[in-house]
Coordinates of C-alpha atoms (C1' of nucleotides) in Angstrom, one line a residue:
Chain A
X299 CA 34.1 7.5 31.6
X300 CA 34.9 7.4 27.8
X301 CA 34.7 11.1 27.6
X302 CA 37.9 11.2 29.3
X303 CA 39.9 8.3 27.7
X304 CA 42.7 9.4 26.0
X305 CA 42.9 6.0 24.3
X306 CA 41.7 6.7 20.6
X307 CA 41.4 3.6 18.3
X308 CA 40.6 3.6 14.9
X309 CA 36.5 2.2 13.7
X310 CA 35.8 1.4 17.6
X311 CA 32.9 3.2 19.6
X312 CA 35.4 4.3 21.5
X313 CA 37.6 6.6 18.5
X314 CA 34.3 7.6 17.4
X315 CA 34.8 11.8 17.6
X316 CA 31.3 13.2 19.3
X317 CA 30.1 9.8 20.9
X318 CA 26.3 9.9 21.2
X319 CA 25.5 11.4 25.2
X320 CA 24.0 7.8 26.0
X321 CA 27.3 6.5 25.8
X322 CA 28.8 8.8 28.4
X323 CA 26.7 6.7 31.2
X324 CA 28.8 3.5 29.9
X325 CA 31.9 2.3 31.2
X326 CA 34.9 1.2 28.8
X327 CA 34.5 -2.2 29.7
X328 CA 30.7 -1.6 28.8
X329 CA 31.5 0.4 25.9
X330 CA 34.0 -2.4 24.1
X331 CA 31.2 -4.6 24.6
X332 CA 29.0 -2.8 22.3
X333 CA 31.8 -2.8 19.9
X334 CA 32.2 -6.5 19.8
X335 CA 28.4 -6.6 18.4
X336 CA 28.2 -3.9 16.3
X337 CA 28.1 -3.5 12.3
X338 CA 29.1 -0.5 11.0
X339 CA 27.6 -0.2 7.6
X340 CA 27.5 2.3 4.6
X341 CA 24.0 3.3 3.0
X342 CA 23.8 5.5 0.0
X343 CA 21.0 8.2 -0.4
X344 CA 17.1 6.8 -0.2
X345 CA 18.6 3.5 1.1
X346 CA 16.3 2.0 3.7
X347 CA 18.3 1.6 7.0
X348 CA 14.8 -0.3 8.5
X349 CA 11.2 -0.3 7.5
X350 CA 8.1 0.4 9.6
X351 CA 6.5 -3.5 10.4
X352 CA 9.8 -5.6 10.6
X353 CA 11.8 -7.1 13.4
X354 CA 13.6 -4.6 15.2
X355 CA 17.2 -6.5 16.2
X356 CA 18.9 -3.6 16.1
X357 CA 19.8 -0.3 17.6
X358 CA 21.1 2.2 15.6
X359 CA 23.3 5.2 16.1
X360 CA 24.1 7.0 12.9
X361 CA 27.5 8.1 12.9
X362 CA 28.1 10.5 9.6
X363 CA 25.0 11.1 7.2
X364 CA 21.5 12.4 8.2
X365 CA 18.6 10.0 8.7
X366 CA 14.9 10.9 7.8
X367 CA 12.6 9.1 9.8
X368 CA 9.0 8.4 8.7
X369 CA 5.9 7.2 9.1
X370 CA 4.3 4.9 6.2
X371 CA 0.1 5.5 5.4
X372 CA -0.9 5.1 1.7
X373 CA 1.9 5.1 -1.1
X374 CA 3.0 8.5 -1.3
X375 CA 1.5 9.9 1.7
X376 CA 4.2 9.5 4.4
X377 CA 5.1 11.4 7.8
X378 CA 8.3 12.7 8.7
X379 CA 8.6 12.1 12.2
X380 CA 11.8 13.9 12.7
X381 CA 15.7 13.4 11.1
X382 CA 18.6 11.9 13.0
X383 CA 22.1 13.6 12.6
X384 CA 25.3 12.0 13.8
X385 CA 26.5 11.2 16.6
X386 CA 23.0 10.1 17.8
X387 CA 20.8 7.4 18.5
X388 CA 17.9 6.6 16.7
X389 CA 15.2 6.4 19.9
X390 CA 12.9 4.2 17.9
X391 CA 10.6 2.6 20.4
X392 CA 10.2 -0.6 18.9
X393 CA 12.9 -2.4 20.4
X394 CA 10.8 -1.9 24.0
X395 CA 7.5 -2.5 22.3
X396 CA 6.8 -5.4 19.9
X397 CA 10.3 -6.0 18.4
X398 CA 9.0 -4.2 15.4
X399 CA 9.3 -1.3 14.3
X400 CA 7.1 1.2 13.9
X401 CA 8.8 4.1 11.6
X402 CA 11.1 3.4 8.5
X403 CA 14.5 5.1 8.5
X404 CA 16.1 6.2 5.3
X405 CA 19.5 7.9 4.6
X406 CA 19.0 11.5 3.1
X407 CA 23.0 11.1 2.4
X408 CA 25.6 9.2 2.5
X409 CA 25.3 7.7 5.8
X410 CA 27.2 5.4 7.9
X411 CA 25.6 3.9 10.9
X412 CA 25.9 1.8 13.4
X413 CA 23.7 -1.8 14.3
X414 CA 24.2 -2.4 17.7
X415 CA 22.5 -5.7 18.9
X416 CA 19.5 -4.7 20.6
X417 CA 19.8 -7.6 23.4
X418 CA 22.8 -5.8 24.7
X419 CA 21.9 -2.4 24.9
X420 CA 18.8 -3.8 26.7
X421 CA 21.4 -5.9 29.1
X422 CA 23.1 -2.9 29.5
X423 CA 19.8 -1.0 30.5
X424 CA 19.3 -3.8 33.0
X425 CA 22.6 -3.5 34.5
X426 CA 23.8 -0.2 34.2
X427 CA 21.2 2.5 35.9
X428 CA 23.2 5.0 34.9
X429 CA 23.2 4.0 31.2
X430 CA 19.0 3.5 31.9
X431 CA 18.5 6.8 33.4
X432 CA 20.0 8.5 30.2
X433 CA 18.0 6.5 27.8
X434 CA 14.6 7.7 29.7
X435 CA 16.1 11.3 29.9
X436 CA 16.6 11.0 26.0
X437 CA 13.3 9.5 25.4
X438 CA 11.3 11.7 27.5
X439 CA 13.0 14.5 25.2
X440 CA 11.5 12.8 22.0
X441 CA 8.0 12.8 24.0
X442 CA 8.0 16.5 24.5
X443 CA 9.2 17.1 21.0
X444 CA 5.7 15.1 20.0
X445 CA 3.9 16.9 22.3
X446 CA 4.7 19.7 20.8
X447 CA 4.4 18.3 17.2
X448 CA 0.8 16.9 17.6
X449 CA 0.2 20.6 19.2
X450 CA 2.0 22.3 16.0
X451 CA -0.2 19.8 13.6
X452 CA -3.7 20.4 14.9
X453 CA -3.4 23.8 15.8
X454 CA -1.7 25.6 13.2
X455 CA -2.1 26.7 10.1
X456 CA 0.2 25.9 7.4
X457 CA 2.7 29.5 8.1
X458 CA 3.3 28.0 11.2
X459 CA 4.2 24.7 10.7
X460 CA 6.6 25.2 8.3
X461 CA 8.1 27.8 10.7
X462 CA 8.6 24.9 12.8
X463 CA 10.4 23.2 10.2
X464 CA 12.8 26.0 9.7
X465 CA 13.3 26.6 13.0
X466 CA 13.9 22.5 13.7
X467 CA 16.7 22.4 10.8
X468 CA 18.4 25.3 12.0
X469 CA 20.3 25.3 13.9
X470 CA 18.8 21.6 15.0
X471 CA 19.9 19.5 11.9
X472 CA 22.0 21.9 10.0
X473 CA 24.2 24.3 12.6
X474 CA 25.7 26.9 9.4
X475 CA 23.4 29.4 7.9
X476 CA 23.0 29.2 5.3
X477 CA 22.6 25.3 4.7
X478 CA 22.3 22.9 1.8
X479 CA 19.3 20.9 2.2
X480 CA 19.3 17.3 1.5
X481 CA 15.6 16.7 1.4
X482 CA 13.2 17.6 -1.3
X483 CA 10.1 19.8 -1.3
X484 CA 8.1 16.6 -0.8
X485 CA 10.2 15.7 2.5
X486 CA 9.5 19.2 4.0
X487 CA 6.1 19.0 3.3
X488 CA 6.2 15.3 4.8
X489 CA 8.0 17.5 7.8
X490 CA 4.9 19.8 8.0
X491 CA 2.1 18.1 7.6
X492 CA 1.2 19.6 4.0
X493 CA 1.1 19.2 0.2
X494 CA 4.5 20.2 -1.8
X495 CA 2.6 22.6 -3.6
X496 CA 1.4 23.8 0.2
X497 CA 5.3 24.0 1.3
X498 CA 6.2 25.9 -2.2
X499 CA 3.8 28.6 -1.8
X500 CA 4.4 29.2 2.1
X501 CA 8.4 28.7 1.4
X502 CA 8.1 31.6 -2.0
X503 CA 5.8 34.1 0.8
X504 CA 8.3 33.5 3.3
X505 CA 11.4 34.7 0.5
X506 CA 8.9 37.9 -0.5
X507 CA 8.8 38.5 3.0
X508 CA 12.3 38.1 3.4
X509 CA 12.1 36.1 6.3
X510 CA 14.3 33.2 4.0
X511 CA 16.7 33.2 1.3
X512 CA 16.3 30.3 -1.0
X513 CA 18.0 29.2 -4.3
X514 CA 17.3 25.4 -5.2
X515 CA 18.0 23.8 -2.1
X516 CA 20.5 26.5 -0.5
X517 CA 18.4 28.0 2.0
X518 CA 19.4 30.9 4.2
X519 CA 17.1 32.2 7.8
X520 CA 17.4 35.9 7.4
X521 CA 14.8 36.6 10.2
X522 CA 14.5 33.7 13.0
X523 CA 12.3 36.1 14.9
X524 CA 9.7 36.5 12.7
X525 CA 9.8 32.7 12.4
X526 CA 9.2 32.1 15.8
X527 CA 6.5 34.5 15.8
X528 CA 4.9 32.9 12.8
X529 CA 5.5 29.5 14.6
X530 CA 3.6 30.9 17.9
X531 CA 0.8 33.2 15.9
X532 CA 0.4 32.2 12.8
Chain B
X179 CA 6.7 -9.7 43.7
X180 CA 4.3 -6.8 45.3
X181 CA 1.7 -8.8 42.8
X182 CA 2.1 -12.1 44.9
X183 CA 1.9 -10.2 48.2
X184 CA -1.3 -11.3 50.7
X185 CA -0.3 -8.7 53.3
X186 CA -2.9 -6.7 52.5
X187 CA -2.5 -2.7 54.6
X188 CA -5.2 0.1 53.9
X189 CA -4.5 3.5 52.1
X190 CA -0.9 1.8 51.3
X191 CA 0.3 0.8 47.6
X192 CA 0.5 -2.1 49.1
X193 CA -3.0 -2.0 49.5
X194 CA -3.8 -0.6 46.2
X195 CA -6.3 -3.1 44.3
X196 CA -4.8 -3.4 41.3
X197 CA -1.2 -1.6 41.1
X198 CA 0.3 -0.1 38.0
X199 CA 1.8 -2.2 35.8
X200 CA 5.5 -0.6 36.7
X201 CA 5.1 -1.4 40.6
X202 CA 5.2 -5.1 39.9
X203 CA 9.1 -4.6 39.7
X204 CA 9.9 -3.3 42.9
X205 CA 10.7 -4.9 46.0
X206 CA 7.9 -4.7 48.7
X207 CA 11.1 -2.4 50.6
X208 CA 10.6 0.1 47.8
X209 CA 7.1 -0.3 47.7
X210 CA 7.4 1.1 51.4
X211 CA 10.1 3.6 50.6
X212 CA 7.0 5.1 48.2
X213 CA 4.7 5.0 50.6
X214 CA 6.1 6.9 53.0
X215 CA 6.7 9.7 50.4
X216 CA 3.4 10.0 48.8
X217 CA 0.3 12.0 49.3
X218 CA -3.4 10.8 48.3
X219 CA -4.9 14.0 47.1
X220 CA -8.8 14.3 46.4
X221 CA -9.8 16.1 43.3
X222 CA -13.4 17.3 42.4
X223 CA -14.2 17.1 38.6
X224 CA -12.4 19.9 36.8
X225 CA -9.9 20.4 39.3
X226 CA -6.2 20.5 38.5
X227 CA -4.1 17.9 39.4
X228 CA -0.6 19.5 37.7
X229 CA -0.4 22.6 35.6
X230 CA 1.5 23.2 31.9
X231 CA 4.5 25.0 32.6
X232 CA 5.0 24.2 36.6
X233 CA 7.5 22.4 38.5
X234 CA 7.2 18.9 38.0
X235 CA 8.0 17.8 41.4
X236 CA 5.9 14.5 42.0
X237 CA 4.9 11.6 39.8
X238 CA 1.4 11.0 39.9
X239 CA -0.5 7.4 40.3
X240 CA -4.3 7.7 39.4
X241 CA -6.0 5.6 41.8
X242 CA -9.5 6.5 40.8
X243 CA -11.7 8.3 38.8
X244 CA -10.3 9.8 35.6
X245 CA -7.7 12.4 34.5
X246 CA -7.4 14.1 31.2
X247 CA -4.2 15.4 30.2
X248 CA -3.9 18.1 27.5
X249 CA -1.6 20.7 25.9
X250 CA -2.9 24.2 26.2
X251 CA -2.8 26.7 23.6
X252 CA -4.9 29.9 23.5
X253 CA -7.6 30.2 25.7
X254 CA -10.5 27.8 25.1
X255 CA -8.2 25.8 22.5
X256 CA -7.1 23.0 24.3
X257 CA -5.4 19.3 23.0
X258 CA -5.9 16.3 24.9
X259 CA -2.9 14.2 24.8
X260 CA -4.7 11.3 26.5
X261 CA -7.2 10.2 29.1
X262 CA -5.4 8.3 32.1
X263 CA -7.6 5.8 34.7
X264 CA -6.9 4.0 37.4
X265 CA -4.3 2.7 38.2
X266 CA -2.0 4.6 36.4
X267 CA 1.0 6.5 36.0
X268 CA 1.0 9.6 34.2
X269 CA 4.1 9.3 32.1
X270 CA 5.3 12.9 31.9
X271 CA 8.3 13.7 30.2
X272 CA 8.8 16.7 32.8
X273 CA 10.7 15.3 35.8
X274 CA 13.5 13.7 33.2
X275 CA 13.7 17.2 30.7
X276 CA 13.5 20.2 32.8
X277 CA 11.8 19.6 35.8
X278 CA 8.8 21.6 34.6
X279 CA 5.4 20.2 33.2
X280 CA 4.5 20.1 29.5
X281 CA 0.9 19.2 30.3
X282 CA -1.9 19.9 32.0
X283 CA -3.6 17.3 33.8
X284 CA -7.2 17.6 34.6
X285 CA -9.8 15.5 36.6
X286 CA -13.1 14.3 34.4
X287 CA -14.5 12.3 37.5
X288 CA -14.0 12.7 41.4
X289 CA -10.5 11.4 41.5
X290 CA -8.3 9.9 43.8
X291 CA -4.2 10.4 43.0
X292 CA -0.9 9.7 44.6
X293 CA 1.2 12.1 44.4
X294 CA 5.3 10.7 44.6
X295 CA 8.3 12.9 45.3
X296 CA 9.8 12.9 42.1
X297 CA 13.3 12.0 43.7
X298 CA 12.1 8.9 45.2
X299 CA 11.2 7.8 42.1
X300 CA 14.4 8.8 40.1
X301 CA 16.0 7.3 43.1
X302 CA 14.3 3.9 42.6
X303 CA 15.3 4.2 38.4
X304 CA 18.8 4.1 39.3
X305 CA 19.3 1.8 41.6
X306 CA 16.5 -0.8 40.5
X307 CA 17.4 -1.4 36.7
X308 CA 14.3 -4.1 36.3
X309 CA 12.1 -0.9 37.2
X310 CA 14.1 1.4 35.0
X311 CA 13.4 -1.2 32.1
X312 CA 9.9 -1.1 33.1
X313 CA 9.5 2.7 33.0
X314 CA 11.4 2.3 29.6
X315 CA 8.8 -0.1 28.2
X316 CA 5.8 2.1 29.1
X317 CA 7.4 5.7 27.9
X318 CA 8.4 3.5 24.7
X319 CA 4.4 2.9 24.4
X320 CA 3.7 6.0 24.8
X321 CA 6.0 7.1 22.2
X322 CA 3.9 4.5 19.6
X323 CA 0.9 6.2 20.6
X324 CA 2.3 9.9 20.1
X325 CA 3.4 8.6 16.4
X326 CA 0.1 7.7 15.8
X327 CA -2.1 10.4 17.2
X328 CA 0.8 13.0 15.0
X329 CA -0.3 10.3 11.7
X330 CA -3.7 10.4 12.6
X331 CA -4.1 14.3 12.9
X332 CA -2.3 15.2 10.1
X333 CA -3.4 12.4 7.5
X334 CA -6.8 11.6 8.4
X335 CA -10.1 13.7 8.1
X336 CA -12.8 14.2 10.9
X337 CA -14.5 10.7 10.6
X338 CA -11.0 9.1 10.6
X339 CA -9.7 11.0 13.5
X340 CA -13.1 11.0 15.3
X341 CA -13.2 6.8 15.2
X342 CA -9.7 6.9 16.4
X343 CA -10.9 8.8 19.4
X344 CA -14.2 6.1 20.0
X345 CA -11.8 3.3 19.9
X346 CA -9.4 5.1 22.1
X347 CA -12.4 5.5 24.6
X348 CA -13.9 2.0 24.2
X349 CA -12.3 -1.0 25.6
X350 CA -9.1 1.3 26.3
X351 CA -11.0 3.8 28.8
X352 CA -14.3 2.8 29.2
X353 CA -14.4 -1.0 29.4
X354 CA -18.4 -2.0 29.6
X355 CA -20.6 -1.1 26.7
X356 CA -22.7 1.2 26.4
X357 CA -20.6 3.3 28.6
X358 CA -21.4 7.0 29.9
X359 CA -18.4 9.7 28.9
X360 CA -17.8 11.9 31.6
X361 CA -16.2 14.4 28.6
X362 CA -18.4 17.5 27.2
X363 CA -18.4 17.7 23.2
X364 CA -15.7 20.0 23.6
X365 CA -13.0 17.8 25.4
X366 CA -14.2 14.8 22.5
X367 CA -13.1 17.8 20.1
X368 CA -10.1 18.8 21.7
X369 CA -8.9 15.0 21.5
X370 CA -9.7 14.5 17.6
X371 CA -8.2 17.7 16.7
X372 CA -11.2 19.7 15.5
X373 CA -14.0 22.1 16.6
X374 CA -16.7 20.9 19.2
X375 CA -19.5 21.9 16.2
X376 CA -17.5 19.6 14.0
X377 CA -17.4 16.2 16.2
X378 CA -21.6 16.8 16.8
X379 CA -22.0 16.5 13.3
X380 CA -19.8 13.8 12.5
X381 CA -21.2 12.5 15.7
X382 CA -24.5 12.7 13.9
X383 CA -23.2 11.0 11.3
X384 CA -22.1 8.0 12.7
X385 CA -25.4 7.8 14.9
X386 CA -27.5 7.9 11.6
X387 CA -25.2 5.3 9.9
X388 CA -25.8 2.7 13.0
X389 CA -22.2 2.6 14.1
X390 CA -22.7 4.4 17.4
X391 CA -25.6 4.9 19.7
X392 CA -26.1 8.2 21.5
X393 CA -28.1 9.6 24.4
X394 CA -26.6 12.8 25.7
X395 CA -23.7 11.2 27.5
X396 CA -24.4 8.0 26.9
X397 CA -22.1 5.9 24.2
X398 CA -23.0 2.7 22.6
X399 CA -20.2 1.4 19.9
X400 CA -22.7 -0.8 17.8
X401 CA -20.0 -1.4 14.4
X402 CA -16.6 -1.6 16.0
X403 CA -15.2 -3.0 12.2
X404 CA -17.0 -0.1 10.7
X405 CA -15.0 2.6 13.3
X406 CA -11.8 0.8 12.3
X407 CA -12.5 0.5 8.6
X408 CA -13.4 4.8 8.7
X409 CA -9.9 4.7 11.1
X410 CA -8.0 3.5 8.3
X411 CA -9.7 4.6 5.2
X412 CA -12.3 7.7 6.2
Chain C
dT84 C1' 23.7 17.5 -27.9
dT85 C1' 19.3 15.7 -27.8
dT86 C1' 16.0 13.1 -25.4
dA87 C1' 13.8 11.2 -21.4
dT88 C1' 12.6 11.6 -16.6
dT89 C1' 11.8 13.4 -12.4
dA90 C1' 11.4 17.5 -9.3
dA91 C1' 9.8 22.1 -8.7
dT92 C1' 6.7 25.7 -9.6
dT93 C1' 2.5 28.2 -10.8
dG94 C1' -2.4 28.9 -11.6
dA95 C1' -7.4 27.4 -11.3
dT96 C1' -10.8 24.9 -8.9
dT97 C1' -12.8 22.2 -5.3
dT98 C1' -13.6 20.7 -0.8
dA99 C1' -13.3 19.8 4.0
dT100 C1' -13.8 22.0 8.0
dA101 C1' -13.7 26.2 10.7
dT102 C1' -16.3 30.2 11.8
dC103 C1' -20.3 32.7 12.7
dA104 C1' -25.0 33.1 14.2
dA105 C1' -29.1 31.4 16.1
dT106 C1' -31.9 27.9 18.6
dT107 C1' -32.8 24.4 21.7
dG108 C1' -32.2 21.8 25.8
dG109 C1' -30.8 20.9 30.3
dT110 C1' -29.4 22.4 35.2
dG111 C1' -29.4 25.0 39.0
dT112 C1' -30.9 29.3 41.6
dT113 C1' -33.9 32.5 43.6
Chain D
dA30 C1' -42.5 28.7 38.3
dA31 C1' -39.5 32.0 36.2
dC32 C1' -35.1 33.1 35.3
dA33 C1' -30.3 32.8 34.3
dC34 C1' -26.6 30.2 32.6
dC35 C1' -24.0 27.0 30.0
dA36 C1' -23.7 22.9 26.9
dA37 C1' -25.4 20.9 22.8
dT38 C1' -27.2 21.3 18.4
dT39 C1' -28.3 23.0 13.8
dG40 C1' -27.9 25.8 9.7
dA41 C1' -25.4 29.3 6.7
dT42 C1' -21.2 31.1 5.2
dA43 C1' -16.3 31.8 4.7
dT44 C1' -11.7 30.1 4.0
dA45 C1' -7.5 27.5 4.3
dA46 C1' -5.5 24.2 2.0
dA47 C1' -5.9 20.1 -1.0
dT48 C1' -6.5 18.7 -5.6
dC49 C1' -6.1 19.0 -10.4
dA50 C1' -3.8 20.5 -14.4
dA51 C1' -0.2 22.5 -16.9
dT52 C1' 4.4 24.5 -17.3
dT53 C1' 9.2 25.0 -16.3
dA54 C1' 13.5 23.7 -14.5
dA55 C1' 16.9 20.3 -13.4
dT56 C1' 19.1 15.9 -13.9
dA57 C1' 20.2 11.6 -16.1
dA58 C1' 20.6 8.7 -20.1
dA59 C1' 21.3 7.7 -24.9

DNA sequence: TTTATTAATTGATTTATATCAATTGGTGTT
DNA sequence: AACACCAATTGATATAAATCAATTAATAAA
């Protein structure tokens, strides 16, 4: 198991800190495999890392950075499907689907991820059950998180939704409180299912009510409670 | 290849008429190994086949009639994730995330199901990689859908959402036209995300415009171009 | 520093859709 | 047949949230 190798070598899968769980099912021989047909490669913020229609040849695991992924509809109208922190996988079904994608993936911030040809992680799926078992475990995770998206989009109102946001950045994306953002007011309300203006008012309410704390983009959960009982009632 | 089988056994998946898509990619020895841990369970209409929040102990195989799966919220406010026929797997996420169900799942129809210990089937993913691959492909389609039923509910308005719920229902569900919906107003609502009053009128609507025809329960898509135009631009 | 440009904020107005209330129609029961 | 019961329908009203419009703040460029 990599977990346990003591063997640390420098820009390899295998010296990379907090390897994504996936990788736990691989074996080191498996593992060195992946490294052999990888690209590591740098984007800077708003940089597509791949857009919603085209081939989908890669896997990708970001590895520093934070990843927005999105849904396109009509210029200016997109949907944040969720964000991507390192060390994970981007579980982008594509890959199993059409070989197309169908979300685009931008960095927020400097990111660095990894390509990883998708014909071996699917050859790996195919020969490792292990490795297979732990990619349906990861993507029947994403499913209930849609679940519970659609649920949060058609049945609540805009206080609860962007309690859900809250509550999915922290401690989800961002694990200190508080936490620079790295998304505008536009993303959020992508995040929410809402208008900027929508996600302004709700986010100045929630400071009156001093359920936040928020000064430009350093935003600080005073009272996580209330949020998940906004989330649930309101 | 079960599909090139002759050997044709009653009441045995064997037997089944036309087996899910993922059973093509066992061995007729694991198509036994299921057999002998299953149970074909009647349901009535309206009867429950698995319940939101309990143990998810068996996968489920519709082998007739049809099931309607949804996410329950408060009492009487319901969202229907999906309509499954025969024959079918019910992709829930539950037996890979906590071994507890995140849906409910409902019969519309008298309805036959086979019910499959859950460890059987985990069994078979890890040790049969070309079904594990298959299981992938479906969940990953699955996953495509969820994007854009969240897309759909958040970006579109009634007529929008309420043509993506017709052409959801016809071929996909109902394959012969005009076809008889064995849903009340209130389940249509509770898939398009709005109030049963709501999908009458828009209901009404498309009726008066020529696009559908409607008798009570039964369902005529007359303008399929026209529901896929409204899909993308109502 | 000044100017230009984009993002964030606030207020006024509109609109889509839910809610409320009442009526009609169908189905089964006694 | 009369009644009860529930689903479907229709109309009137309320309201949440979008849209529109204007202002302010923040950032980049000259």
């Amino acid at each position: 198991m990599v977990r346990n190798m003591t063997v640390v070598l420098s820009n390899t899968c295998l010296a990379c800190k907090q390897p994504a769980d996936v990788f736990n099912a691989l074996t080191v021989d498996e593992v060195e495999k992946i490294d052999c047909n990888k690209s590591s490669v740098d984007y800077k913020p708003g940089e597509i890392i791949f857009k919603q229609g085209a081939p989908a040849n890669s896997f990708v695991c970001v590895t520093s950075g934070l990843v927005k992924l999105y849904k396109e509809h009509h210029p200016g109208s997109n949907l944040v499907i969720g964000l991507t922190k390192p060390v994970n996988y981007i579980f982008e079904p594509g890959p199993f689907v059409n070989h197309h994608h169908h979300i685009t993936a931008v960095a927020c911030e400097y990111t660095t991820a990894c390509l990883i040809d998708a014909h071996v992680v699917k050859d790996l799926i195919s020969t490792n059950p292990h490795f297979a078992s732990e990619i349906i475990k990861k993507i029947s995770f994403l499913t209930v998180s849609l679940f519970n998206r659609i649920s949060s989009c058609t049945q609540k109102h805009v206080y609860g939704r962007v309690a859900d946001t809250l509550l999915y950045l922290y401690p989800g994306i961002y694990p200190n409180n508080p936490f620079e953002i790295a998304l505008s007011r536009q993303d959020l309300a992508d995040m929410s299912g809402m208008t900027k203006e929508s996600i302004i008012r709700v986010l100045k309410k929630f400071k009156e009510d001093n359920i936040i704390q928020l000064e430009g983009n350093t935003m600080q959960i005073i009272d996580r409670e209330k949020l998940e009982f906004i989330s649930v009632k309101g």
